[in-house]
């Protein structure tokens, strides 16, 4: 009720653009330190100009915009310009038909007494920062709340879930008040030894708390989007699962609690390879039937880490080669978003390491 009809219409319009079928999000919102570490790991010195040139390649690679509906930027990137025509990157993205957004949260903070479980910081000054980001051209924001499953330690606890999901709801409320579409990201890590059934139960509990909190806060659901983890058994789970079983588990979570008012879910990669992430997303789209949501990608590491490897031994960004590989990766991602990617071999299945399988036998 606090939002005008015009504001609701604009939020829903932008959310619909981001949820364009067959297109997804390139997530390039790593801070200068994170992307700098990736550069230095392959022998390339970290500098603002190299970060700018790299992000320009992600935005302007020929053909990339055909597969992209949106891009998530670090605040630094909002103020950088394309060397092609001098346009600020948010305006350049809009020219290309890609919706520009921003990561507004700060750093995680470990909650005392919760075994290392965290909450994300940055709510206190969020409204002022979001107003600045909107003035700089951002049309949406994305807030990540990381969680881990540790059955032995009782994590995520009710307190940890409640604190993180209420923070996501308050973030979403603030974003909409200043005109940004909020993407909410409850990110449950691949770490752990839990089975797929446990992952389903925890994901349902987390997402149910999120949507209830969003509604309690008065968030306009039609003008918000979800960026979830792909539901998986823990990386160290000793039980094997097929690609179809994992896809069906993800659809079960969505069908049990994801509001149909929200137009789509753009899954994060979260440490999966491009092949595994694409196989799982594609299988979900093949099996979703009449489920109403657009299911697509919002990938960072799955797309970017192979690009950095091309620079190893050269001491400088290999932008032409990176651009070519990036386009090939986006073609895979786009096919997965359409349900047209065909898994190669065991892609998308969970196959325990031989030592884990032997221990469980």
mmCIF file of C-alpha atoms in Angstrom:
data_model
loop_
_atom_site.group_PDB
_atom_site.id
_atom_site.type_symbol
_atom_site.label_atom_id
_atom_site.label_comp_id
_atom_site.label_asym_id
_atom_site.label_seq_id
_atom_site.Cartn_x
_atom_site.Cartn_y
_atom_site.Cartn_z
ATOM 1 C CA UNK A 1 0.000 0.000 0.000
ATOM 2 C CA UNK A 2 2.955 2.327 0.544
ATOM 3 C CA UNK A 3 4.024 2.062 -3.099
ATOM 4 C CA UNK A 4 2.241 4.062 -5.804
ATOM 5 C CA UNK A 5 0.621 2.303 -8.738
ATOM 6 C CA UNK A 6 3.273 3.816 -11.011
ATOM 7 C CA UNK A 7 6.113 2.530 -8.805
ATOM 8 C CA UNK A 8 4.611 -0.978 -8.719
ATOM 9 C CA UNK A 9 4.202 -0.971 -12.492
ATOM 10 C CA UNK A 10 7.832 0.069 -13.028
ATOM 11 C CA UNK A 11 9.156 -2.543 -10.579
ATOM 12 C CA UNK A 12 7.142 -5.242 -12.305
ATOM 13 C CA UNK A 13 8.270 -4.055 -15.745
ATOM 14 C CA UNK A 14 11.958 -4.299 -14.798
ATOM 15 C CA UNK A 15 11.434 -7.666 -13.074
ATOM 16 C CA UNK A 16 9.810 -8.965 -16.266
ATOM 17 C CA UNK A 17 12.763 -7.776 -18.355
ATOM 18 C CA UNK A 18 15.210 -9.588 -16.081
ATOM 19 C CA UNK A 19 13.024 -12.711 -16.304
ATOM 20 C CA UNK A 20 13.066 -12.728 -20.121
ATOM 21 C CA UNK A 21 12.816 -16.412 -21.173
ATOM 22 C CA UNK A 22 16.042 -17.866 -22.520
ATOM 23 C CA UNK A 23 18.230 -15.084 -21.127
ATOM 24 C CA UNK A 24 20.078 -14.802 -17.825
ATOM 25 C CA UNK A 25 22.295 -12.660 -15.637
ATOM 26 C CA UNK A 26 26.047 -12.205 -15.770
ATOM 27 C CA UNK A 27 27.119 -11.726 -12.159
ATOM 28 C CA UNK A 28 30.265 -9.586 -12.096
ATOM 29 C CA UNK A 29 29.798 -7.922 -8.724
ATOM 30 C CA UNK A 30 32.988 -9.127 -7.067
ATOM 31 C CA UNK A 31 34.726 -6.367 -5.131
ATOM 32 C CA UNK A 32 38.165 -5.066 -6.161
ATOM 33 C CA UNK A 33 39.893 -7.394 -3.696
ATOM 34 C CA UNK A 34 38.087 -10.542 -4.840
ATOM 35 C CA UNK A 35 38.566 -9.987 -8.545
ATOM 36 C CA UNK A 36 42.091 -8.778 -7.832
ATOM 37 C CA UNK A 37 42.919 -12.097 -6.189
ATOM 38 C CA UNK A 38 41.599 -13.927 -9.249
ATOM 39 C CA UNK A 39 43.803 -11.803 -11.498
ATOM 40 C CA UNK A 40 46.892 -12.221 -9.348
ATOM 41 C CA UNK A 41 46.303 -15.980 -9.142
ATOM 42 C CA UNK A 42 46.970 -16.189 -12.893
ATOM 43 C CA UNK A 43 49.880 -13.729 -12.838
ATOM 44 C CA UNK A 44 48.049 -10.548 -13.853
ATOM 45 C CA UNK A 45 48.546 -7.447 -11.694
ATOM 46 C CA UNK A 46 45.403 -6.028 -10.119
ATOM 47 C CA UNK A 47 44.564 -2.476 -11.198
ATOM 48 C CA UNK A 48 41.424 -0.430 -11.676
ATOM 49 C CA UNK A 49 42.017 -0.220 -15.422
ATOM 50 C CA UNK A 50 42.366 -3.996 -15.772
ATOM 51 C CA UNK A 51 39.181 -4.485 -13.750
ATOM 52 C CA UNK A 52 37.423 -1.959 -15.999
ATOM 53 C CA UNK A 53 38.686 -3.555 -19.222
ATOM 54 C CA UNK A 54 37.703 -7.008 -18.013
ATOM 55 C CA UNK A 55 34.165 -5.911 -17.107
ATOM 56 C CA UNK A 56 33.842 -4.158 -20.465
ATOM 57 C CA UNK A 57 34.624 -7.456 -22.177
ATOM 58 C CA UNK A 58 31.870 -9.173 -20.143
ATOM 59 C CA UNK A 59 29.365 -6.530 -21.254
ATOM 60 C CA UNK A 60 30.411 -5.860 -24.835
ATOM 61 C CA UNK A 61 31.673 -9.215 -26.148
ATOM 62 C CA UNK A 62 30.046 -9.551 -29.592
ATOM 63 C CA UNK A 63 26.847 -11.570 -29.238
ATOM 64 C CA UNK A 64 26.852 -11.649 -25.429
ATOM 65 C CA UNK A 65 23.768 -9.454 -25.077
ATOM 66 C CA UNK A 66 21.743 -12.022 -27.033
ATOM 67 C CA UNK A 67 21.998 -14.309 -23.980
ATOM 68 C CA UNK A 68 21.828 -11.695 -21.198
ATOM 69 C CA UNK A 69 18.863 -9.971 -19.621
ATOM 70 C CA UNK A 70 20.828 -8.294 -16.813
ATOM 71 C CA UNK A 71 24.242 -7.726 -15.244
ATOM 72 C CA UNK A 72 25.072 -7.356 -11.535
ATOM 73 C CA UNK A 73 27.804 -4.754 -10.987
ATOM 74 C CA UNK A 74 30.069 -3.877 -8.109
ATOM 75 C CA UNK A 75 29.571 -0.229 -7.048
ATOM 76 C CA UNK A 76 33.005 0.554 -8.545
ATOM 77 C CA UNK A 77 31.775 -0.494 -11.993
ATOM 78 C CA UNK A 78 28.768 1.838 -11.908
ATOM 79 C CA UNK A 79 31.187 4.771 -12.196
ATOM 80 C CA UNK A 80 33.465 3.323 -14.870
ATOM 81 C CA UNK A 81 33.144 4.009 -18.585
ATOM 82 C CA UNK A 82 33.310 2.027 -21.784
ATOM 83 C CA UNK A 83 36.328 2.812 -23.936
ATOM 84 C CA UNK A 84 34.125 2.219 -26.982
ATOM 85 C CA UNK A 85 32.111 5.429 -26.685
ATOM 86 C CA UNK A 86 32.800 6.842 -23.225
ATOM 87 C CA UNK A 87 29.400 5.831 -21.867
ATOM 88 C CA UNK A 88 29.101 4.905 -18.210
ATOM 89 C CA UNK A 89 28.650 1.156 -17.944
ATOM 90 C CA UNK A 90 25.030 1.299 -16.675
ATOM 91 C CA UNK A 91 24.088 3.390 -19.715
ATOM 92 C CA UNK A 92 26.108 1.159 -22.055
ATOM 93 C CA UNK A 93 24.298 -1.907 -20.752
ATOM 94 C CA UNK A 94 20.937 -0.230 -21.305
ATOM 95 C CA UNK A 95 21.986 0.557 -24.887
ATOM 96 C CA UNK A 96 22.681 -3.164 -25.331
ATOM 97 C CA UNK A 97 19.284 -4.136 -23.895
ATOM 98 C CA UNK A 98 20.787 -5.471 -20.649
ATOM 99 C CA UNK A 99 19.365 -4.292 -17.313
ATOM 100 C CA UNK A 100 22.112 -2.930 -15.004
ATOM 101 C CA UNK A 101 22.031 -3.744 -11.284
ATOM 102 C CA UNK A 102 24.275 -3.507 -8.254
ATOM 103 C CA UNK A 103 25.446 -5.411 -5.186
ATOM 104 C CA UNK A 104 24.661 -3.134 -2.208
ATOM 105 C CA UNK A 105 25.575 -5.297 0.769
ATOM 106 C CA UNK A 106 28.815 -5.071 2.737
ATOM 107 C CA UNK A 107 30.653 -7.902 4.554
ATOM 108 C CA UNK A 108 29.456 -10.924 6.522
ATOM 109 C CA UNK A 109 29.494 -10.936 10.323
ATOM 110 C CA UNK A 110 29.701 -14.135 12.399
ATOM 111 C CA UNK A 111 26.814 -14.351 14.850
ATOM 112 C CA UNK A 112 28.185 -15.101 18.347
ATOM 113 C CA UNK A 113 27.234 -18.511 19.640
ATOM 114 C CA UNK A 114 26.208 -19.880 16.239
ATOM 115 C CA UNK A 115 29.279 -21.913 15.296
ATOM 116 C CA UNK A 116 30.522 -19.477 12.667
ATOM 117 C CA UNK A 117 27.153 -18.897 10.957
ATOM 118 C CA UNK A 118 26.875 -15.378 9.582
ATOM 119 C CA UNK A 119 24.601 -12.494 8.693
ATOM 120 C CA UNK A 120 25.305 -9.925 5.990
ATOM 121 C CA UNK A 121 25.975 -6.327 7.013
ATOM 122 C CA UNK A 122 24.900 -3.111 5.320
ATOM 123 C CA UNK A 123 21.238 -2.464 6.150
ATOM 124 C CA UNK A 124 21.833 0.659 8.249
ATOM 125 C CA UNK A 125 23.025 2.803 5.346
ATOM 126 C CA UNK A 126 21.241 0.882 2.595
ATOM 127 C CA UNK A 127 18.593 3.460 1.657
ATOM 128 C CA UNK A 128 21.138 6.226 1.080
ATOM 129 C CA UNK A 129 23.410 3.961 -0.961
ATOM 130 C CA UNK A 130 20.522 2.631 -3.046
ATOM 131 C CA UNK A 131 19.432 6.181 -3.852
ATOM 132 C CA UNK A 132 22.961 6.869 -5.111
ATOM 133 C CA UNK A 133 23.043 3.645 -7.140
ATOM 134 C CA UNK A 134 19.657 4.418 -8.718
ATOM 135 C CA UNK A 135 20.893 7.908 -9.651
ATOM 136 C CA UNK A 136 23.950 6.264 -11.255
ATOM 137 C CA UNK A 137 21.737 4.078 -13.462
ATOM 138 C CA UNK A 138 21.135 0.870 -11.507
ATOM 139 C CA UNK A 139 17.649 -0.592 -11.930
ATOM 140 C CA UNK A 140 17.887 -3.502 -9.523
ATOM 141 C CA UNK A 141 19.973 -4.775 -6.612
ATOM 142 C CA UNK A 142 21.034 -8.186 -5.312
ATOM 143 C CA UNK A 143 21.663 -9.111 -1.661
ATOM 144 C CA UNK A 144 23.305 -12.422 -0.738
ATOM 145 C CA UNK A 145 22.705 -14.194 2.560
ATOM 146 C CA UNK A 146 25.067 -17.216 2.758
ATOM 147 C CA UNK A 147 24.127 -20.271 4.825
ATOM 148 C CA UNK A 148 25.674 -23.703 5.405
ATOM 149 C CA UNK A 149 24.111 -27.040 6.329
ATOM 150 C CA UNK A 150 25.834 -28.774 9.245
ATOM 151 C CA UNK A 151 23.489 -31.394 10.644
ATOM 152 C CA UNK A 152 25.784 -32.302 13.563
ATOM 153 C CA UNK A 153 25.952 -28.652 14.695
ATOM 154 C CA UNK A 154 22.249 -27.981 14.106
ATOM 155 C CA UNK A 155 22.931 -25.407 11.405
ATOM 156 C CA UNK A 156 21.383 -23.442 9.972
ATOM 157 C CA UNK A 157 19.582 -22.871 13.265
ATOM 158 C CA UNK A 158 16.158 -21.264 13.511
ATOM 159 C CA UNK A 159 17.868 -18.088 14.724
ATOM 160 C CA UNK A 160 20.288 -17.990 11.790
ATOM 161 C CA UNK A 161 17.506 -18.606 9.260
ATOM 162 C CA UNK A 162 15.230 -16.012 10.812
ATOM 163 C CA UNK A 163 17.937 -13.343 11.080
ATOM 164 C CA UNK A 164 19.095 -13.773 7.482
ATOM 165 C CA UNK A 165 15.656 -14.010 5.893
ATOM 166 C CA UNK A 166 14.331 -11.005 7.819
ATOM 167 C CA UNK A 167 17.375 -9.042 6.648
ATOM 168 C CA UNK A 168 16.631 -10.029 3.043
ATOM 169 C CA UNK A 169 13.028 -8.880 3.471
ATOM 170 C CA UNK A 170 14.036 -5.518 4.926
ATOM 171 C CA UNK A 171 16.582 -5.045 2.136
ATOM 172 C CA UNK A 172 13.857 -5.791 -0.448
ATOM 173 C CA UNK A 173 11.488 -3.312 1.192
ATOM 174 C CA UNK A 174 14.129 -0.550 1.157
ATOM 175 C CA UNK A 175 15.081 -1.254 -2.472
ATOM 176 C CA UNK A 176 11.509 -0.969 -3.698
ATOM 177 C CA UNK A 177 11.014 2.245 -1.759
ATOM 178 C CA UNK A 178 13.785 3.901 -3.799
ATOM 179 C CA UNK A 179 12.760 2.262 -7.082
ATOM 180 C CA UNK A 180 15.152 -0.707 -7.381
ATOM 181 C CA UNK A 181 13.923 -4.239 -8.060
ATOM 182 C CA UNK A 182 15.317 -6.452 -5.282
ATOM 183 C CA UNK A 183 16.811 -9.831 -6.088
ATOM 184 C CA UNK A 184 16.900 -11.910 -2.898
ATOM 185 C CA UNK A 185 19.663 -14.517 -2.659
ATOM 186 C CA UNK A 186 19.448 -17.164 0.067
ATOM 187 C CA UNK A 187 22.676 -19.025 -0.757
ATOM 188 C CA UNK A 188 23.014 -22.454 0.845
ATOM 189 C CA UNK A 189 26.540 -23.704 0.309
ATOM 190 C CA UNK A 190 27.567 -26.977 -1.355
ATOM 191 C CA UNK A 191 29.726 -27.724 1.688
ATOM 192 C CA UNK A 192 28.768 -30.629 3.921
ATOM 193 C CA UNK A 193 27.980 -34.337 3.884
ATOM 194 C CA UNK A 194 24.159 -34.082 4.027
ATOM 195 C CA UNK A 195 21.968 -36.048 1.620
ATOM 196 C CA UNK A 196 19.597 -34.639 -0.969
ATOM 197 C CA UNK A 197 16.528 -35.138 1.213
ATOM 198 C CA UNK A 198 18.082 -33.015 3.947
ATOM 199 C CA UNK A 199 18.981 -30.335 1.385
ATOM 200 C CA UNK A 200 15.361 -30.229 0.201
ATOM 201 C CA UNK A 201 14.031 -29.900 3.749
ATOM 202 C CA UNK A 202 16.440 -27.098 4.663
ATOM 203 C CA UNK A 203 15.877 -25.203 1.416
ATOM 204 C CA UNK A 204 12.105 -25.346 1.880
ATOM 205 C CA UNK A 205 12.445 -24.118 5.472
ATOM 206 C CA UNK A 206 14.730 -21.254 4.457
ATOM 207 C CA UNK A 207 12.677 -20.138 1.466
ATOM 208 C CA UNK A 208 9.370 -20.419 3.353
ATOM 209 C CA UNK A 209 10.780 -18.117 6.046
ATOM 210 C CA UNK A 210 11.977 -15.718 3.344
ATOM 211 C CA UNK A 211 8.626 -15.356 1.573
ATOM 212 C CA UNK A 212 6.666 -15.078 4.810
ATOM 213 C CA UNK A 213 9.022 -12.335 5.974
ATOM 214 C CA UNK A 214 8.800 -10.509 2.643
ATOM 215 C CA UNK A 215 5.009 -10.527 2.857
ATOM 216 C CA UNK A 216 5.073 -9.438 6.510
ATOM 217 C CA UNK A 217 7.312 -6.496 5.562
ATOM 218 C CA UNK A 218 4.997 -5.446 2.744
ATOM 219 C CA UNK A 219 7.342 -6.266 -0.125
ATOM 220 C CA UNK A 220 5.657 -6.128 -3.544
ATOM 221 C CA UNK A 221 6.290 -9.709 -4.642
ATOM 222 C CA UNK A 222 5.545 -9.088 -8.333
ATOM 223 C CA UNK A 223 8.402 -6.576 -8.356
ATOM 224 C CA UNK A 224 11.049 -8.859 -6.839
ATOM 225 C CA UNK A 225 13.063 -11.869 -8.004
ATOM 226 C CA UNK A 226 14.863 -14.881 -6.503
ATOM 227 C CA UNK A 227 18.501 -15.942 -6.885
ATOM 228 C CA UNK A 228 18.672 -19.358 -5.206
ATOM 229 C CA UNK A 229 21.344 -22.000 -4.946
ATOM 230 C CA UNK A 230 20.763 -25.168 -6.940
ATOM 231 C CA UNK A 231 19.572 -27.715 -4.379
ATOM 232 C CA UNK A 232 22.270 -30.370 -4.104
ATOM 233 C CA UNK A 233 23.494 -32.980 -1.649
ATOM 234 C CA UNK A 234 26.561 -31.859 0.258
ATOM 235 C CA UNK A 235 29.786 -32.037 -1.694
ATOM 236 C CA UNK A 236 30.996 -34.816 0.667
ATOM 237 C CA UNK A 237 27.751 -36.819 0.601
ATOM 238 C CA UNK A 238 28.520 -40.519 0.126
ATOM 239 C CA UNK A 239 25.267 -41.278 -1.705
ATOM 240 C CA UNK A 240 25.012 -40.943 -5.487
ATOM 241 C CA UNK A 241 22.178 -39.026 -7.166
ATOM 242 C CA UNK A 242 21.233 -38.800 -10.821
ATOM 243 C CA UNK A 243 20.806 -35.579 -12.766
ATOM 244 C CA UNK A 244 17.048 -36.161 -12.869
ATOM 245 C CA UNK A 245 16.835 -36.686 -9.101
ATOM 246 C CA UNK A 246 18.630 -33.388 -8.469
ATOM 247 C CA UNK A 247 16.428 -31.513 -10.961
ATOM 248 C CA UNK A 248 13.266 -32.963 -9.435
ATOM 249 C CA UNK A 249 14.459 -31.989 -5.944
ATOM 250 C CA UNK A 250 14.863 -28.375 -7.082
ATOM 251 C CA UNK A 251 11.414 -28.297 -8.638
ATOM 252 C CA UNK A 252 9.934 -29.814 -5.475
ATOM 253 C CA UNK A 253 11.371 -26.972 -3.378
ATOM 254 C CA UNK A 254 9.947 -24.336 -5.727
ATOM 255 C CA UNK A 255 6.518 -25.958 -5.989
ATOM 256 C CA UNK A 256 6.189 -26.213 -2.219
ATOM 257 C CA UNK A 257 6.855 -22.568 -1.415
ATOM 258 C CA UNK A 258 7.904 -20.237 -4.281
ATOM 259 C CA UNK A 259 5.139 -17.633 -4.839
ATOM 260 C CA UNK A 260 3.736 -17.572 -8.360
ATOM 261 C CA UNK A 261 3.612 -13.774 -8.026
ATOM 262 C CA UNK A 262 7.409 -13.743 -8.462
ATOM 263 C CA UNK A 263 8.353 -14.038 -12.108
ATOM 264 C CA UNK A 264 11.516 -16.037 -11.952
ATOM 265 C CA UNK A 265 14.477 -17.655 -10.281
ATOM 266 C CA UNK A 266 18.017 -17.110 -11.566
ATOM 267 C CA UNK A 267 20.142 -19.847 -10.033
ATOM 268 C CA UNK A 268 23.668 -19.168 -8.797
ATOM 269 C CA UNK A 269 26.506 -21.524 -9.665
ATOM 270 C CA UNK A 270 27.975 -21.708 -6.158
ATOM 271 C CA UNK A 271 31.101 -23.701 -6.917
ATOM 272 C CA UNK A 272 29.615 -25.955 -9.595
ATOM 273 C CA UNK A 273 31.336 -26.306 -12.939
ATOM 274 C CA UNK A 274 29.645 -24.753 -15.960
ATOM 275 C CA UNK A 275 28.753 -28.231 -17.225
ATOM 276 C CA UNK A 276 27.121 -29.333 -13.957
ATOM 277 C CA UNK A 277 25.247 -26.045 -13.481
ATOM 278 C CA UNK A 278 24.023 -26.032 -17.091
ATOM 279 C CA UNK A 279 22.958 -29.686 -16.996
ATOM 280 C CA UNK A 280 20.947 -29.167 -13.805
ATOM 281 C CA UNK A 281 19.284 -25.962 -14.989
ATOM 282 C CA UNK A 282 18.432 -27.473 -18.362
ATOM 283 C CA UNK A 283 16.951 -30.598 -16.764
ATOM 284 C CA UNK A 284 14.788 -28.433 -14.485
ATOM 285 C CA UNK A 285 13.441 -26.612 -17.520
ATOM 286 C CA UNK A 286 12.744 -29.883 -19.306
ATOM 287 C CA UNK A 287 10.789 -31.231 -16.324
ATOM 288 C CA UNK A 288 9.021 -28.104 -15.022
ATOM 289 C CA UNK A 289 5.865 -28.669 -17.053
ATOM 290 C CA UNK A 290 3.283 -25.977 -16.358
ATOM 291 C CA UNK A 291 5.210 -24.425 -13.475
ATOM 292 C CA UNK A 292 4.817 -20.674 -14.109
ATOM 293 C CA UNK A 293 8.281 -19.319 -13.357
ATOM 294 C CA UNK A 294 11.144 -18.455 -15.648
ATOM 295 C CA UNK A 295 14.137 -20.539 -14.508
ATOM 296 C CA UNK A 296 17.503 -19.215 -15.645
ATOM 297 C CA UNK A 297 21.063 -18.443 -14.556
ATOM 298 C CA UNK A 298 22.929 -15.776 -12.601
ATOM 299 C CA UNK A 299 26.451 -17.106 -12.830
ATOM 300 C CA UNK A 300 29.813 -15.699 -11.868
ATOM 301 C CA UNK A 301 32.546 -18.244 -11.166
ATOM 302 C CA UNK A 302 31.139 -20.890 -13.536
ATOM 303 C CA UNK A 303 31.580 -18.441 -16.401
ATOM 304 C CA UNK A 304 34.566 -16.426 -15.237
ATOM 305 C CA UNK A 305 37.104 -18.852 -13.775
ATOM 306 C CA UNK A 306 37.848 -20.516 -17.151
ATOM 307 C CA UNK A 307 38.363 -17.033 -18.617
ATOM 308 C CA UNK A 308 41.048 -16.175 -16.091
ATOM 309 C CA UNK A 309 42.851 -19.438 -16.847
ATOM 310 C CA UNK A 310 43.435 -18.146 -20.386
ATOM 311 C CA UNK A 311 45.673 -15.424 -18.917
ATOM 312 C CA UNK A 312 47.975 -17.774 -17.040
ATOM 313 C CA UNK A 313 51.575 -17.375 -18.178
ATOM 314 C CA UNK A 314 50.906 -14.204 -20.186
ATOM 315 C CA UNK A 315 51.002 -11.552 -17.448
ATOM 316 C CA UNK A 316 48.154 -9.633 -19.066
ATOM 317 C CA UNK A 317 44.451 -9.974 -19.845
ATOM 318 C CA UNK A 318 43.852 -12.004 -23.009
ATOM 319 C CA UNK A 319 40.677 -10.117 -23.873
ATOM 320 C CA UNK A 320 40.098 -11.469 -27.389
ATOM 321 C CA UNK A 321 40.459 -15.112 -26.356
ATOM 322 C CA UNK A 322 38.439 -14.461 -23.204
ATOM 323 C CA UNK A 323 35.665 -12.876 -25.266
ATOM 324 C CA UNK A 324 35.451 -15.886 -27.572
ATOM 325 C CA UNK A 325 35.291 -18.386 -24.711
ATOM 326 C CA UNK A 326 32.790 -16.245 -22.811
ATOM 327 C CA UNK A 327 30.404 -16.219 -25.768
ATOM 328 C CA UNK A 328 30.672 -20.004 -26.057
ATOM 329 C CA UNK A 329 29.871 -20.288 -22.334
ATOM 330 C CA UNK A 330 26.882 -17.962 -22.658
ATOM 331 C CA UNK A 331 25.565 -20.084 -25.524
ATOM 332 C CA UNK A 332 25.633 -23.065 -23.136
ATOM 333 C CA UNK A 333 23.951 -21.026 -20.398
ATOM 334 C CA UNK A 334 21.275 -19.770 -22.772
ATOM 335 C CA UNK A 335 20.564 -23.295 -23.983
ATOM 336 C CA UNK A 336 20.196 -24.429 -20.358
ATOM 337 C CA UNK A 337 17.751 -21.581 -19.704
ATOM 338 C CA UNK A 338 15.659 -22.872 -22.608
ATOM 339 C CA UNK A 339 15.903 -26.520 -21.533
ATOM 340 C CA UNK A 340 17.951 -27.340 -24.629
ATOM 341 C CA UNK A 341 21.379 -28.158 -23.158
ATOM 342 C CA UNK A 342 22.181 -31.874 -23.331
ATOM 343 C CA UNK A 343 24.354 -33.141 -20.494
ATOM 344 C CA UNK A 344 27.668 -34.686 -21.461
ATOM 345 C CA UNK A 345 28.483 -37.939 -19.668
ATOM 346 C CA UNK A 346 27.889 -37.610 -15.919
ATOM 347 C CA UNK A 347 27.361 -33.825 -15.944
ATOM 348 C CA UNK A 348 24.831 -32.763 -13.350
ATOM 349 C CA UNK A 349 24.845 -36.014 -11.385
ATOM 350 C CA UNK A 350 26.289 -36.221 -7.868
ATOM 351 C CA UNK A 351 28.981 -38.885 -7.851
ATOM 352 C CA UNK A 352 30.711 -39.282 -4.471
ATOM 353 C CA UNK A 353 34.473 -39.553 -4.364
ATOM 354 C CA UNK A 354 35.581 -43.199 -4.357
ATOM 355 C CA UNK A 355 36.859 -42.910 -0.787
ATOM 356 C CA UNK A 356 33.470 -41.632 0.411
ATOM 357 C CA UNK A 357 31.564 -44.294 -1.476
ATOM 358 C CA UNK A 358 33.810 -47.019 -0.060
ATOM 359 C CA UNK A 359 33.357 -45.707 3.475
ATOM 360 C CA UNK A 360 29.597 -45.741 3.090
ATOM 361 C CA UNK A 361 29.520 -49.278 1.686
#
